CSV table of C-alpha atoms in Angstrom, one decimal:
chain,number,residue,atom,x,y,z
A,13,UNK,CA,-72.5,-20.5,-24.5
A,14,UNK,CA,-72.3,-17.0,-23.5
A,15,UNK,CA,-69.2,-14.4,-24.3
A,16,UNK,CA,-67.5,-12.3,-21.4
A,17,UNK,CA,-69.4,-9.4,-21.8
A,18,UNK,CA,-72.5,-10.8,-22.2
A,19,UNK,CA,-71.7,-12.7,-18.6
A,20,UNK,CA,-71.3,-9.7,-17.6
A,21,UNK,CA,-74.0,-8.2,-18.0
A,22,UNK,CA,-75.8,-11.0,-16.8
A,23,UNK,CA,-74.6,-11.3,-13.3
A,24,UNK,CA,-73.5,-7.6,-12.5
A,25,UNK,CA,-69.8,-8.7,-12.4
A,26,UNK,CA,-67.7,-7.0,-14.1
A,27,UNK,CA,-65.3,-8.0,-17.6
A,28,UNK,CA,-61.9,-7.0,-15.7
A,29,UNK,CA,-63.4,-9.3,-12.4
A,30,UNK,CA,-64.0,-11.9,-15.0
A,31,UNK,CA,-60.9,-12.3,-16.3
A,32,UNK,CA,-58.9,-11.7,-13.2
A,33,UNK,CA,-61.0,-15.0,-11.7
A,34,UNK,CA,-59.7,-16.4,-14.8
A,35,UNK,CA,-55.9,-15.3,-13.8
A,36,UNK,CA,-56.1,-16.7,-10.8
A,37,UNK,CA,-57.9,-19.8,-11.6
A,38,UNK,CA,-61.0,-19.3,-9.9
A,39,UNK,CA,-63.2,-19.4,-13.0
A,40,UNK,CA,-61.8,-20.8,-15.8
A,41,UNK,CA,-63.9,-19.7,-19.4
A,42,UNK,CA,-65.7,-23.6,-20.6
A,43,UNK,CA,-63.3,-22.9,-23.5
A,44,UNK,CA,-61.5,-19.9,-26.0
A,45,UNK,CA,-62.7,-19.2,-29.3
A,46,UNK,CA,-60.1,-18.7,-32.7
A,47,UNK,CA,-59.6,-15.6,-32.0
A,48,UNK,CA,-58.9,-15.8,-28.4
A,49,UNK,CA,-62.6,-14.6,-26.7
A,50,UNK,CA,-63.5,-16.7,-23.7
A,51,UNK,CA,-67.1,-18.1,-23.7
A,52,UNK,CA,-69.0,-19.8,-20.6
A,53,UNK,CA,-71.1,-22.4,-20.7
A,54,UNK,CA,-74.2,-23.3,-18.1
A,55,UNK,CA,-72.0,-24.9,-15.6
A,56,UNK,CA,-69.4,-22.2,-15.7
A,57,UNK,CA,-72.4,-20.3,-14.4
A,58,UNK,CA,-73.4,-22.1,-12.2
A,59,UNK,CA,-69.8,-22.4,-10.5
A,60,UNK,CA,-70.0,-18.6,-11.1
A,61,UNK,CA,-73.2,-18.5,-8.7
A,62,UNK,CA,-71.4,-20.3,-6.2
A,63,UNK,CA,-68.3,-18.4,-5.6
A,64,UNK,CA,-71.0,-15.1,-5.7
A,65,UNK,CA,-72.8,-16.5,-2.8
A,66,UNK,CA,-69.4,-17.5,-0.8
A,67,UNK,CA,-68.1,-13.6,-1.4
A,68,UNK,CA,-71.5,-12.4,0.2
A,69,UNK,CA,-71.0,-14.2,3.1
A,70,UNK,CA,-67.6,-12.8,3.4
A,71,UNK,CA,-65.0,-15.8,2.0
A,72,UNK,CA,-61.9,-14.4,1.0
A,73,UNK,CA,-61.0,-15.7,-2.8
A,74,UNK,CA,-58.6,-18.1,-2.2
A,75,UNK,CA,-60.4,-19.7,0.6
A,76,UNK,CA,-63.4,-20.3,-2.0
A,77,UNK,CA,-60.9,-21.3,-4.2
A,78,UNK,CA,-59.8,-23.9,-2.1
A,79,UNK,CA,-63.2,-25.2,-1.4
A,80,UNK,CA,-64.2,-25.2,-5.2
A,81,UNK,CA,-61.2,-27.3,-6.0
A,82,UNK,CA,-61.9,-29.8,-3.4
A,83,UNK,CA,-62.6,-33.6,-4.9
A,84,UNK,CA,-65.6,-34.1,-2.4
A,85,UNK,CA,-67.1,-30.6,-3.2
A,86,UNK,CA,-70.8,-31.2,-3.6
A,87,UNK,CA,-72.4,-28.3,-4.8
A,88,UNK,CA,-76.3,-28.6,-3.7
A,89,UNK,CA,-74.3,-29.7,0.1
A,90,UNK,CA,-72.5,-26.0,-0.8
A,91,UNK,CA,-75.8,-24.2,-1.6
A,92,UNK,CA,-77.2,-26.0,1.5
A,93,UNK,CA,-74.9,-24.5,3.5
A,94,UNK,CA,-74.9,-21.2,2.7
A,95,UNK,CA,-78.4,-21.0,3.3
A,96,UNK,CA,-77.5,-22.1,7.3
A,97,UNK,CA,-75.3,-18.8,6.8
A,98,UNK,CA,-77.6,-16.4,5.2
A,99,UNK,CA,-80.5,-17.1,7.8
A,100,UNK,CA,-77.9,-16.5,10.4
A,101,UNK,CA,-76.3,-13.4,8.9
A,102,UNK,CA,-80.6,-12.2,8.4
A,103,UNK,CA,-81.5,-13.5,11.7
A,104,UNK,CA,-78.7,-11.1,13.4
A,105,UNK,CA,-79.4,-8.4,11.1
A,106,UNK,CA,-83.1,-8.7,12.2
A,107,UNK,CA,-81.8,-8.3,15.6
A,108,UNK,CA,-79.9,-5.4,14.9
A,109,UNK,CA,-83.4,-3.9,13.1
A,110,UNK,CA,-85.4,-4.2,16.3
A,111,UNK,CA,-82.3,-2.5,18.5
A,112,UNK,CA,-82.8,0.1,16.2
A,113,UNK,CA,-86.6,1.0,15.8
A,114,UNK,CA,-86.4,0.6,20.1
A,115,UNK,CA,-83.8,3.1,19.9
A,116,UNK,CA,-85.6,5.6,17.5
A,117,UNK,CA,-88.0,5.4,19.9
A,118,UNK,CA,-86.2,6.5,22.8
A,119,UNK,CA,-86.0,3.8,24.8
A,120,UNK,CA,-82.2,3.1,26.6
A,121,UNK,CA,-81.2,0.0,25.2
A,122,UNK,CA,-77.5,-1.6,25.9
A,123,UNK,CA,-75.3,-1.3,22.9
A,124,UNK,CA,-75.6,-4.1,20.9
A,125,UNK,CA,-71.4,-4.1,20.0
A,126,UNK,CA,-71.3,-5.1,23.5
A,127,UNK,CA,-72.6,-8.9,22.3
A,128,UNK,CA,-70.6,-8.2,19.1
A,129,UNK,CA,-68.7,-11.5,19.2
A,130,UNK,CA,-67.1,-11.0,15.8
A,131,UNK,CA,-63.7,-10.3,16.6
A,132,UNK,CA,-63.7,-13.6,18.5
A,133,UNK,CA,-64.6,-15.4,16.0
A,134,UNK,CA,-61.5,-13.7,13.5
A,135,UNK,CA,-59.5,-15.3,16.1
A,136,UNK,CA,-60.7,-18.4,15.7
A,137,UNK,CA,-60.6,-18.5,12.3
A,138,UNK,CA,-57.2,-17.2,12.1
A,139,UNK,CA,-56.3,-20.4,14.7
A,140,UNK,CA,-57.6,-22.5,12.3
A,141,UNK,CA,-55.7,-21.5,9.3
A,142,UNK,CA,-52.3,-21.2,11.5
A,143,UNK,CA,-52.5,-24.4,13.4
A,144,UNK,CA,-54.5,-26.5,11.4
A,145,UNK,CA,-52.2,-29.7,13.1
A,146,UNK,CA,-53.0,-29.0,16.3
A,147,UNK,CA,-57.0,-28.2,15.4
A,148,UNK,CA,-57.2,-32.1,13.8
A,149,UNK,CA,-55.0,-33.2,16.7
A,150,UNK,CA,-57.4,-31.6,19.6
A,151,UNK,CA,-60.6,-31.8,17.8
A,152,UNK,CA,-60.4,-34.7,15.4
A,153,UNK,CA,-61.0,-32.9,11.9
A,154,UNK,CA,-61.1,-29.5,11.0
A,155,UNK,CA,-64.6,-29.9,10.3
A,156,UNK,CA,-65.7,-30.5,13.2
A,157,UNK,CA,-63.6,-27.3,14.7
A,158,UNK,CA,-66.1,-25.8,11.9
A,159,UNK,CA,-69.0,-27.0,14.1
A,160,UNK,CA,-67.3,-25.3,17.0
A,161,UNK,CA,-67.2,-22.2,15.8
A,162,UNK,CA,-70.7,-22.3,13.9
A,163,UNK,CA,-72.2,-23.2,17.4
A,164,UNK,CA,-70.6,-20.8,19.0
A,165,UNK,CA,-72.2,-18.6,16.1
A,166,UNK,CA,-75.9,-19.8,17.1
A,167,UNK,CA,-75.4,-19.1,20.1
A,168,UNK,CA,-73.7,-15.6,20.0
A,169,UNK,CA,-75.8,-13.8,22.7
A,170,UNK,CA,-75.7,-16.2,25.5
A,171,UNK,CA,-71.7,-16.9,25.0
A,172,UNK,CA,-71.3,-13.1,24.6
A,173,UNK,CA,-73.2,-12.6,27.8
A,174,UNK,CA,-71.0,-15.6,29.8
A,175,UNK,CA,-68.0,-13.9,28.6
A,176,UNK,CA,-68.8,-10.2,29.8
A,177,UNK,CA,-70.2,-11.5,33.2
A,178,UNK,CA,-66.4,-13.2,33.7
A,179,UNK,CA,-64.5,-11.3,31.7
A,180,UNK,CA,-65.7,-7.8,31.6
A,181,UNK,CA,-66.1,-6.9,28.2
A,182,UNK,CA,-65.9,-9.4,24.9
A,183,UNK,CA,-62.6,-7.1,24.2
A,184,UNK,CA,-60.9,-8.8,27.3
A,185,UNK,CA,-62.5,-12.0,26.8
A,186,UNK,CA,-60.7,-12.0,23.0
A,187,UNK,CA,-57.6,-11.3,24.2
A,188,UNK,CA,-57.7,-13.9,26.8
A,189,UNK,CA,-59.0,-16.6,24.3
A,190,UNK,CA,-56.2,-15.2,21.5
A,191,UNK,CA,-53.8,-15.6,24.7
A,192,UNK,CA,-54.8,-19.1,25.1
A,193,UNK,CA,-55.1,-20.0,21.2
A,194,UNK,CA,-51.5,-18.4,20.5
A,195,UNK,CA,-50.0,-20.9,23.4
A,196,UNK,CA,-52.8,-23.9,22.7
A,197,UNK,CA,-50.6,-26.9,22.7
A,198,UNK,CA,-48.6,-26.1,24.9
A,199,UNK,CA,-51.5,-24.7,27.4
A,200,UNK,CA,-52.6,-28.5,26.6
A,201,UNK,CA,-49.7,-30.3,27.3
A,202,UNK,CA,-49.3,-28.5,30.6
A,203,UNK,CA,-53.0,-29.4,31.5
A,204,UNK,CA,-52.8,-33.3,30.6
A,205,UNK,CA,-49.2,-33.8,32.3
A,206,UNK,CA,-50.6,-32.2,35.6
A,207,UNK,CA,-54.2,-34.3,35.9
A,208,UNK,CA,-53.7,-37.0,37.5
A,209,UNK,CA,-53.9,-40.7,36.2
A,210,UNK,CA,-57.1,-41.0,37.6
A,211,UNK,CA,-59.0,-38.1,36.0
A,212,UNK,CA,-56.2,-39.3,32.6
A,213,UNK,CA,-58.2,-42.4,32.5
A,214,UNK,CA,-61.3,-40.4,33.0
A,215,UNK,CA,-62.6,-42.4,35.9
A,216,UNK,CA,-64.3,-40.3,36.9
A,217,UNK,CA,-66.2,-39.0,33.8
A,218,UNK,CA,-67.2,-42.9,33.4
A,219,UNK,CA,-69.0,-43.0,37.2
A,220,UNK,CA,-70.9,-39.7,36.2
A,221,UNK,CA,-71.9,-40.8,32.8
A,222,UNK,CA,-73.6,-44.2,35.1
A,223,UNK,CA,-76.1,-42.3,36.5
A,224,UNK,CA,-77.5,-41.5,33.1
A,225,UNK,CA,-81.0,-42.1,33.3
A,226,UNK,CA,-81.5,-40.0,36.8
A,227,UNK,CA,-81.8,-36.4,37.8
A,228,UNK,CA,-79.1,-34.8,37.0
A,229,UNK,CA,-79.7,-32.4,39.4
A,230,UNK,CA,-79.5,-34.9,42.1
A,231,UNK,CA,-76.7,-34.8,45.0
A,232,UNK,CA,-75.0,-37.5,44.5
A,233,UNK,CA,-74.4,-36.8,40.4
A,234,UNK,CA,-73.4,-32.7,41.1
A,235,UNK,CA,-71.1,-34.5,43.8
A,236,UNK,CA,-69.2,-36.1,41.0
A,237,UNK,CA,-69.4,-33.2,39.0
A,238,UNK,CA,-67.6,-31.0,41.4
A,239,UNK,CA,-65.1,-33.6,42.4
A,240,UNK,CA,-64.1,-33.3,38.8
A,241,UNK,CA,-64.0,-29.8,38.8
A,242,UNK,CA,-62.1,-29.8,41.8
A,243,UNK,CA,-59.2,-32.1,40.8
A,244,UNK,CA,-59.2,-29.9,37.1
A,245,UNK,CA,-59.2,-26.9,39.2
A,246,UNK,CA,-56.2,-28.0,41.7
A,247,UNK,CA,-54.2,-30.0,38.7
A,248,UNK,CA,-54.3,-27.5,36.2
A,249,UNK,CA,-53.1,-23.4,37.3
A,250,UNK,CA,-53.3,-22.4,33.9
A,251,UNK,CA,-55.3,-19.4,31.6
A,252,UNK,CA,-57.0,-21.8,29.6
A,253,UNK,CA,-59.0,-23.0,33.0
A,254,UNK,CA,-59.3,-20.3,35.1
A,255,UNK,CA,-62.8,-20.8,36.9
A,256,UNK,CA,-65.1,-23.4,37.5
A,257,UNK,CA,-67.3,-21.7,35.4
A,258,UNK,CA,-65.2,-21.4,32.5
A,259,UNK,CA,-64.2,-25.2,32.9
A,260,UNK,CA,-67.7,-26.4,33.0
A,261,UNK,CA,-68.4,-24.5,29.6
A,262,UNK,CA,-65.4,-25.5,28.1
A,263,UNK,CA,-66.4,-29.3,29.2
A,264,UNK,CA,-70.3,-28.2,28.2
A,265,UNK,CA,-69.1,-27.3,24.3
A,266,UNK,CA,-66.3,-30.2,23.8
A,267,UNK,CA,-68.9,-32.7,24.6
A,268,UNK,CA,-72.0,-31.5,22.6
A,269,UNK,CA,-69.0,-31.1,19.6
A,270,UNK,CA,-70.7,-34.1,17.2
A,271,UNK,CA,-67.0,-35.9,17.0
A,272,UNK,CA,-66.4,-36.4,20.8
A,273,UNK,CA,-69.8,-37.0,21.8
A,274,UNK,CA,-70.1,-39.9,19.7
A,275,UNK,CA,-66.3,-41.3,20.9
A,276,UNK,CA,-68.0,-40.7,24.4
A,277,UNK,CA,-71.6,-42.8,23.6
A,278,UNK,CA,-69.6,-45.3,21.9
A,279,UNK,CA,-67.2,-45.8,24.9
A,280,UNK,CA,-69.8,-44.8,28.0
A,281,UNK,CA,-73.2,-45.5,26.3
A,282,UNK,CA,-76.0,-44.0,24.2
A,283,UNK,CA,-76.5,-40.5,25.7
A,284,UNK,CA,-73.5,-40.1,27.5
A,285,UNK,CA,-72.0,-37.2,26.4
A,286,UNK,CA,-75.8,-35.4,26.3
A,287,UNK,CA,-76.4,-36.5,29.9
A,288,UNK,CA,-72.5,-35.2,31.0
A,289,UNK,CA,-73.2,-31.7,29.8
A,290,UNK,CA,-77.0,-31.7,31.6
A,291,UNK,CA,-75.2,-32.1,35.0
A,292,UNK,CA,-72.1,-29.8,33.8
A,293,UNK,CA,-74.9,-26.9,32.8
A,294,UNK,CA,-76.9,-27.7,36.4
A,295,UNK,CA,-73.7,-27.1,38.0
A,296,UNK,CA,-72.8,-24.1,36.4
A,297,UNK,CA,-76.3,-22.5,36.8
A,298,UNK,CA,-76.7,-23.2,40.3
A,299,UNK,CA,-73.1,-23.2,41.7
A,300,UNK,CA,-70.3,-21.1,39.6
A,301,UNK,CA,-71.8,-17.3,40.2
A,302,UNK,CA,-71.5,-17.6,43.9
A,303,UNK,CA,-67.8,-19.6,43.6
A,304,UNK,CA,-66.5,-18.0,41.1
């Protein structure tokens, strides 16, 4: 058992932090002495460790609150997972390193805030706390939405790159995506009642996912595909659409989402979902700058 103040001085946090994490129940001491002095034992510690790592990567304290007090929590899963986030958050700060020493040496690099995809991200996070019904009801679990927004964290230079070369700037790509967030179900509803019952039934889908097994490249697959962008395209006149580009990566990241590309396999066949977004990504790499 250790005291406050030796805890303290232990981890670098302070008494007054200590016993506002107590306050708040965050960290409760493993029990008070007779005369009132709150002690922690190893696991307190160790709980202590967990909620320092989640602050570093920026959690707010009664979002790691939350996740402490959940009856699955699994603390080495936790401590896995955090590591994902700290090679990420060193892995952009490395980035951000070899910017720099180019700049000191002279050379005219772009910005790098212009592939700052951070305020997107706030975005969706603040979707996800807001409208936490219609996340579960469009992507199946908040979870996986988690996976959504940690890909679109891996891959943060190529989406930040798709998004100026449509939008412009990753400032008007936010405020179109925060446009489209703030009226999401009602974007969706609008979508689904104008497809058709054909594409509803997703006929079409089914008679690309067939030709698994052959070039995806081939004529008669990217036929398919751009009949299905077609009908999408004609049906549904809405922001959440608005290209053939934009509907081919929004087709591209729902069906790599782990959830949905195992509905997909289950319903179409084992590599489905992989082989739909091959033929959506040959599409968009050959075909949407010049249509667009």
């Amino acid at each position: 058992m250790k005291s406050i103040s030796q805890v303290a001085k232990l981890t670098g946090v302070s008494i007054r932090t200590l016993q506002y994490y107590d306050e708040i129940g965050l960290l409760k001491p493993s029990q008070l002495t007779a005369a009132g002095y709150r002690m922690y034992d190893d696991d307190a510690l160790q709980t202590l460790q967990q909620i320092l790592f989640f602050k570093e990567l920026g959690f707010p304290l009664k979002e790691i609150k939350e996740i402490l007090e959940k009856p699955d929590f699994n603390r080495i899963a936790a401590f896995k997972k955090q590591k994902e986030l700290f090679l990420l958050k060193r892995n952009r700060l490395d980035r951000l390193i070899q910017l720099l020493n180019r700049l000191e040496k002279g050379e005219q690099c772009m910005s790098f805030k212009e592939f700052d995809l951070s305020d997107y991200i706030n975005v969706l996070e603040d979707f996800k706390s807001n409208q936490a019904e219609t996340v579960i009801q469009h992507w199946g679990s908040i979870e996986n939405f988690d996976m959504f927004i940690q890909k679109i964290k891996d891959d943060e230079d190529q989406v930040a790159k798709l998004a100026i070369q449509q939008f412009g700037s990753i400032e008007k790509y936010t405020e179109e995506m925060k446009y489209n967030l703030e009226h999401f179900s009602e974007i969706m509803d609008d979508w689904y009642g104008q497809i058709s019952e054909e594409m509803r039934t997703e006929d079409k889908f089914l008679r690309l996912a067939s030709h698994k097994g052959e070039d995806a490249a081939s004529k008669q697959v990217q036929s398919i595909v751009e009949e299905i962008l077609s009908g999408a395209l004609a049906a549904a006149s809405n922001r959440l659409i608005g290209s053939a580009q934009n509907y081919c990566k929004i087709i591209m990241d729902a069906y790599s989402n782990d959830y949905l590309s195992k509905v997909i396999d289950s319903k179409y066949g084992e590599g489905s979902s992989a082989y739909i977004v091959r033929a959506f990504r040959y599409y968009s790499e050959n075909n949407c700058a010049e249509k667009d």
